[in-house]
XYZ file of C-alpha atoms in Angstrom:
443
model
C 77.114 17.703 93.342
C 78.027 19.943 96.280
C 78.969 22.760 93.902
C 75.719 22.329 91.964
C 73.713 22.244 95.189
C 75.451 25.351 96.458
C 74.685 27.258 93.258
C 71.050 26.164 93.466
C 70.750 27.393 97.038
C 72.374 30.701 96.092
C 69.863 31.160 93.258
C 66.994 30.438 95.645
C 68.349 33.019 98.091
C 68.485 35.612 95.317
C 64.942 34.770 94.191
C 63.696 34.968 97.781
C 65.317 38.378 98.225
C 63.618 39.693 95.081
C 60.227 38.299 96.094
C 60.481 39.647 99.639
C 61.053 43.169 98.284
C 58.180 42.841 95.829
C 55.917 41.506 98.598
C 56.404 44.706 100.556
C 55.315 46.759 97.538
C 52.346 44.512 96.745
C 51.092 44.621 100.334
C 51.383 48.404 100.506
C 49.563 48.788 97.196
C 46.744 46.382 98.098
C 46.062 47.352 101.705
C 46.999 51.050 101.629
C 45.852 52.184 98.199
C 43.632 49.758 96.275
C 41.185 48.481 98.917
C 40.747 51.942 100.534
C 40.080 53.545 97.117
C 37.145 51.239 96.368
C 35.851 51.070 99.946
C 35.671 54.857 100.088
C 34.352 55.666 96.612
C 32.480 52.695 95.213
C 29.658 51.884 97.651
C 26.297 53.433 96.787
C 24.940 54.199 100.255
C 21.494 55.175 98.956
C 20.501 52.341 96.618
C 22.988 49.560 97.256
C 25.401 48.071 94.780
C 28.551 49.740 93.560
C 29.597 52.715 91.483
C 32.350 51.542 89.133
C 32.767 54.523 86.808
C 35.244 56.392 88.980
C 37.542 59.208 87.886
C 41.156 59.538 88.927
C 40.228 60.994 92.321
C 37.388 58.522 92.911
C 34.536 60.831 91.901
C 31.613 59.190 90.067
C 31.166 60.122 86.397
C 28.428 57.594 85.501
C 26.003 56.239 88.113
C 24.738 53.249 86.125
C 25.419 49.806 87.580
C 27.365 47.388 85.396
C 26.551 43.832 86.357
C 29.874 42.169 85.519
C 31.445 44.499 88.046
C 28.721 44.132 90.684
C 29.383 40.395 90.776
C 33.132 40.835 90.698
C 33.122 43.328 93.563
C 30.956 41.111 95.768
C 33.337 38.263 94.949
C 36.460 40.285 95.676
C 35.401 41.712 99.048
C 34.177 38.247 100.077
C 37.418 36.706 98.836
C 39.465 39.219 100.810
C 37.522 38.354 103.950
C 38.241 34.645 103.484
C 41.884 34.866 102.477
C 42.936 37.630 104.895
C 42.620 35.276 107.863
C 46.158 34.205 106.927
C 47.587 37.745 107.244
C 48.854 38.752 110.677
C 48.594 42.478 109.969
C 44.872 42.363 109.074
C 42.485 42.929 112.000
C 39.086 41.323 112.561
C 37.577 44.805 112.223
C 39.063 45.179 108.749
C 37.889 41.734 107.722
C 34.278 42.237 108.819
C 34.252 45.639 107.086
C 35.107 43.876 103.820
C 32.327 41.373 104.364
C 29.968 44.307 105.021
C 31.136 45.826 101.727
C 30.255 42.551 99.993
C 26.826 42.491 101.672
C 26.275 45.987 100.270
C 26.119 44.552 96.756
C 24.990 40.957 97.045
C 21.217 41.571 97.211
C 21.440 44.329 94.607
C 22.771 41.715 92.159
C 19.392 39.975 92.100
C 17.927 43.014 90.332
C 19.915 42.083 87.231
C 17.870 38.882 86.832
C 14.560 39.282 85.001
C 11.407 37.152 85.155
C 12.731 34.881 82.385
C 15.891 34.164 84.352
C 18.109 36.194 82.023
C 20.861 38.388 83.477
C 21.283 41.929 82.169
C 24.555 43.773 81.564
C 23.639 47.190 82.994
C 21.010 48.719 85.283
C 19.916 52.161 86.382
C 21.413 53.429 89.629
C 18.513 52.154 91.743
C 18.460 48.857 89.837
C 14.780 49.175 88.948
C 15.367 49.741 85.233
C 17.274 47.214 83.150
C 19.186 49.087 80.471
C 21.286 46.797 78.298
C 21.301 43.080 77.590
C 24.409 41.494 76.018
C 23.032 38.154 74.741
C 25.982 36.438 76.403
C 26.330 34.382 79.605
C 29.156 36.373 81.187
C 27.112 38.689 83.433
C 25.590 35.560 84.964
C 29.038 33.999 85.371
C 30.134 36.850 87.624
C 26.919 36.725 89.634
C 27.595 33.027 90.272
C 31.091 33.921 91.463
C 29.712 36.636 93.734
C 26.901 34.588 95.296
C 29.209 31.601 95.825
C 32.065 33.505 97.426
C 29.731 35.524 99.634
C 27.944 32.380 100.801
C 31.283 30.743 101.602
C 32.464 33.861 103.437
C 29.306 33.943 105.568
C 29.818 30.313 106.533
C 33.429 30.965 107.541
C 32.447 34.122 109.445
C 29.973 32.067 111.479
C 32.650 29.453 112.269
C 35.021 32.237 113.382
C 32.374 33.773 115.677
C 31.980 37.105 113.923
C 28.946 39.222 114.798
C 26.567 38.564 111.896
C 23.515 40.371 113.263
C 23.394 42.534 110.109
C 23.375 39.475 107.872
C 19.803 38.167 107.768
C 20.042 35.608 104.937
C 21.788 32.278 105.449
C 24.956 31.216 103.685
C 23.115 28.168 102.321
C 20.683 30.439 100.466
C 23.506 32.079 98.534
C 25.282 28.804 97.807
C 22.077 27.319 96.387
C 21.429 30.505 94.404
C 24.918 30.205 92.884
C 24.306 26.579 91.906
C 20.886 27.338 90.369
C 22.293 30.166 88.275
C 25.278 28.025 87.286
C 22.852 25.507 85.768
C 21.480 28.277 83.555
C 24.987 29.364 82.558
C 25.672 25.803 81.422
C 22.485 25.830 79.322
C 23.412 29.144 77.694
C 26.935 27.995 76.851
C 25.599 24.760 75.336
C 22.910 26.634 73.377
C 23.564 30.415 73.065
C 20.104 30.950 71.546
C 18.603 30.385 75.017
C 20.134 33.677 76.167
C 19.490 35.472 72.889
C 22.782 34.675 71.177
C 23.481 33.088 67.818
C 23.704 29.341 67.367
C 27.222 28.155 66.625
C 26.045 24.688 65.561
C 29.226 23.277 67.025
C 31.315 24.809 64.225
C 33.156 27.367 66.336
C 34.180 27.811 69.951
C 35.247 30.772 72.065
C 38.073 30.410 74.551
C 36.074 32.106 77.328
C 33.097 29.775 76.895
C 35.259 26.656 77.112
C 36.748 27.766 80.433
C 33.639 29.182 82.164
C 32.284 25.876 83.396
C 35.668 24.604 84.551
C 36.595 27.835 86.322
C 33.325 27.907 88.257
C 33.603 24.186 89.021
C 36.991 24.836 90.632
C 35.474 27.604 92.775
C 32.576 25.360 93.846
C 34.967 22.597 94.903
C 37.239 25.036 96.725
C 34.483 26.859 98.594
C 31.846 24.252 99.432
C 33.151 21.645 101.906
C 32.323 17.998 101.338
C 30.262 17.809 104.538
C 27.666 20.304 103.227
C 27.804 19.446 99.509
C 24.630 17.323 99.641
C 22.773 19.953 101.679
C 23.200 22.584 98.972
C 22.892 20.189 96.021
C 26.538 20.107 94.889
C 27.623 16.947 93.055
C 31.408 16.971 93.391
C 31.896 14.284 90.739
C 30.007 16.376 88.193
C 32.178 19.389 89.020
C 35.305 17.302 88.562
C 34.041 16.087 85.185
C 33.464 19.714 84.128
C 37.058 20.529 85.026
C 38.336 17.576 82.986
C 36.111 18.593 80.079
C 37.436 22.173 80.070
C 41.019 20.915 80.241
C 40.497 18.698 77.232
C 38.503 21.124 75.102
C 40.881 24.049 75.588
C 43.542 22.140 73.658
C 41.606 22.844 70.442
C 42.551 26.525 70.847
C 46.296 25.892 70.845
C 48.223 27.380 67.953
C 50.373 24.310 67.208
C 53.461 26.178 66.007
C 53.472 29.011 68.554
C 52.060 27.162 71.597
C 49.646 29.937 72.598
C 45.861 30.020 73.008
C 43.878 31.714 70.220
C 40.510 33.308 70.979
C 38.411 31.505 68.386
C 38.659 27.953 67.126
C 36.711 24.834 66.233
C 36.713 21.279 67.548
C 39.294 20.500 64.837
C 41.604 23.354 65.801
C 42.254 26.982 64.751
C 41.455 28.237 61.261
C 43.883 31.071 60.544
C 42.609 31.628 56.996
C 40.052 34.096 58.420
C 40.501 37.134 60.646
C 38.549 35.691 63.588
C 40.767 32.625 63.663
C 43.924 34.734 64.009
C 42.835 36.787 67.046
C 45.366 36.498 69.862
C 44.772 38.192 73.208
C 48.027 37.691 75.154
C 46.477 38.498 78.536
C 43.598 36.096 78.017
C 45.920 33.361 76.766
C 48.030 33.807 79.904
C 44.996 33.899 82.219
C 43.598 30.680 80.768
C 47.034 29.065 81.169
C 47.339 29.854 84.887
C 43.762 28.699 85.443
C 44.757 25.480 83.672
C 47.555 25.097 86.242
C 44.954 25.403 89.028
C 42.781 22.797 87.341
C 45.719 20.392 87.343
C 45.483 20.321 91.141
C 42.050 18.704 90.800
C 42.890 16.621 87.739
C 46.676 16.052 87.683
C 48.116 16.015 84.170
C 51.759 16.564 83.256
C 50.700 17.169 79.651
C 48.348 20.015 80.563
C 50.811 21.429 83.079
C 53.559 21.619 80.469
C 51.137 23.100 77.947
C 50.199 25.817 80.437
C 53.856 26.661 81.133
C 54.617 26.827 77.399
C 51.590 29.040 76.736
C 52.495 31.499 79.501
C 56.056 31.931 78.289
C 55.254 32.091 74.576
C 52.353 34.495 75.120
C 54.669 36.814 77.036
C 57.387 36.659 74.387
C 54.985 37.279 71.504
C 52.782 39.755 73.378
C 55.522 41.942 74.868
C 56.289 45.237 73.114
C 60.081 45.315 72.789
C 60.091 49.007 71.821
C 57.955 50.568 74.566
C 57.496 47.735 77.003
C 54.213 46.315 78.242
C 51.873 43.639 76.934
C 49.769 44.318 73.865
C 46.032 44.065 74.404
C 45.149 42.149 71.235
C 46.906 41.057 68.046
C 46.409 39.388 64.711
C 48.863 36.559 65.177
C 50.073 36.893 61.565
C 50.281 40.691 61.702
C 47.401 41.193 59.286
C 44.767 43.954 59.616
C 41.818 43.645 61.987
C 38.404 43.811 60.356
C 37.088 45.714 63.382
C 38.974 48.999 63.330
C 37.604 50.004 66.763
C 39.684 47.352 68.533
C 42.424 48.996 70.613
C 44.981 46.524 69.341
C 48.054 48.593 70.222
C 46.841 49.645 73.658
C 48.302 48.486 76.948
C 45.575 47.551 79.432
C 45.890 46.915 83.147
C 44.416 43.421 83.333
C 46.811 41.449 81.068
C 49.636 42.658 83.310
C 47.696 41.588 86.414
C 47.125 38.118 84.974
C 50.760 37.828 83.940
C 52.058 38.476 87.457
C 49.895 35.637 88.784
C 50.897 33.327 85.936
C 54.644 33.849 86.240
C 54.632 33.326 89.997
C 52.552 30.156 89.665
C 54.876 28.974 86.909
C 57.951 29.546 89.098
C 56.343 27.627 91.975
C 56.208 24.614 89.624
C 59.197 25.247 87.369
C 61.808 27.174 89.436
C 63.761 28.769 86.611
C 64.957 32.366 87.197
C 63.403 33.496 83.902
C 59.953 33.530 85.559
C 61.114 35.943 88.254
C 62.818 38.063 85.593
C 59.438 38.359 83.882
C 57.780 39.224 87.204
C 60.264 42.065 87.719
C 59.763 43.318 84.161
C 55.964 43.281 84.375
C 55.904 44.802 87.860
C 58.273 47.556 86.731
C 55.970 48.443 83.852
C 52.956 48.557 86.192
C 54.743 50.847 88.641
C 55.755 53.217 85.860
C 52.462 53.344 83.966
C 49.468 52.029 85.943
C 49.940 52.448 89.691
C 48.740 55.753 91.175
C 50.526 56.276 94.493
C 48.763 59.619 95.077
C 45.043 58.808 94.765
C 45.211 55.027 94.903
C 44.118 52.200 92.554
C 45.577 51.704 89.062
C 44.961 53.530 85.839
C 43.634 51.089 83.270
C 44.380 52.208 79.756
C 47.628 53.295 78.126
C 48.582 54.063 74.554
C 51.250 51.945 72.925
C 54.022 54.270 74.132
C 52.821 53.978 77.738
C 51.190 57.393 77.962
C 47.751 57.391 79.601
C 44.806 57.038 77.248
C 42.352 57.698 80.107
C 42.854 58.827 83.676
C 39.770 57.217 85.143
C 40.147 54.289 87.549
C 36.970 52.371 86.742
C 34.334 52.068 84.055
C 31.893 49.553 82.610
C 34.554 46.804 82.471
C 37.222 47.895 84.936
C 36.279 47.540 88.590
C 37.394 46.036 91.872
C 38.666 42.718 90.583
C 41.816 42.214 88.491
C 44.100 44.501 90.488
C 43.248 43.281 94.009
C 43.094 39.647 92.890
C 46.509 39.936 91.285
C 48.082 41.676 94.268
C 46.563 39.218 96.747
C 47.573 36.139 94.757
C 51.054 37.540 94.128
C 51.531 38.000 97.874
C 50.244 34.502 98.595
C 52.159 32.650 95.869
C 55.416 34.481 96.596
C 55.065 33.609 100.277
C 54.584 29.963 99.342
C 57.739 30.098 97.209
C 59.782 31.821 99.922
C 58.639 29.379 102.594
C 59.244 26.372 100.363
C 62.735 27.594 99.503
C 63.522 28.072 103.188
C 62.308 24.568 104.057
C 64.355 23.006 101.276
C 67.620 24.734 102.188
C 68.796 21.674 104.016
């Protein structure tokens, strides 16, 4: 037993050493390159909101406002304000500047909502012309995230005695706005025709739709304290039931033989006789799995926890390109042709790698096998070699299969200030939890 215990401690020391080195790199990337890149180049000082179509050097090549990314950027700057209170090297001046950056976009987001309550995908630069409507609920999902996180950040800023003289609208207003819009998102997911989509008649389900309600329910429970839940109209029991519902429904998307999540399914399970039923997005499968691990904190389930761990590992094994490295963007799980030839199936995109770093670290915090840290090192190494720009800051987003850059721009209509900073921040936080826990358990 002493020998076994000694070997275990030695392994933990090795893992801690690896994570401590990676932490240094993640902190430098987040605080020295990623946040400054977006703070400097993204804010539209004339009309509010954010530019997201940024070239390699940060110059704007399209001034339209893409609503997914407006909501995500408000969320991310607000999230940084909240979470950075735990970092000794972050000053109060830096934190309030991030909250100011969030304020810069939060009121602009309202312009995406029309008189019918629908949320548009893109707007003109000044926000006065709505340009494109997607017939999907996802733009609204990210507005909910933005309003909720900003409202929570304002409340915390007040508690911490920050000067909020520039902030004229109360935190409660934004929290209520998030809840009202969330109700509409629920309606649109239940009946897509209400937001202009096609009726599925219960015959098919999309992985993203199944998780939307649960993901937002987790954020509501995390950000709205019990003592103000009634004041803003939050029913915590309903949110918990939404989490349980998402956890149960997502099981219908499991490929039973491969233990991965497929994009499209039905209440009876995947149908791989058609092309849609064989679509496998490794990054999305991994993201859903780590979110499932978070949900288990609110609704403990060993079955779901093990499923999530299996999905993360199997998605990495199947999705990793053994020839060139990196995670494929999208695949037909049986290797058959895609009907949509425009899909960049062999490309390597930034966000699946971001999600995978989070997932592997969360997995190791629960299941401390070295293989998770080996995957972290492999994924991080690929990101350093192909995505991270140490000269101009931020990450490139799109590579060809061989790792060469497909585009050199840093942001567009889907890539903004979200996946990279969230991944870096969570990687720093989870690795610190692991290191601290290992230190405590040495004895």
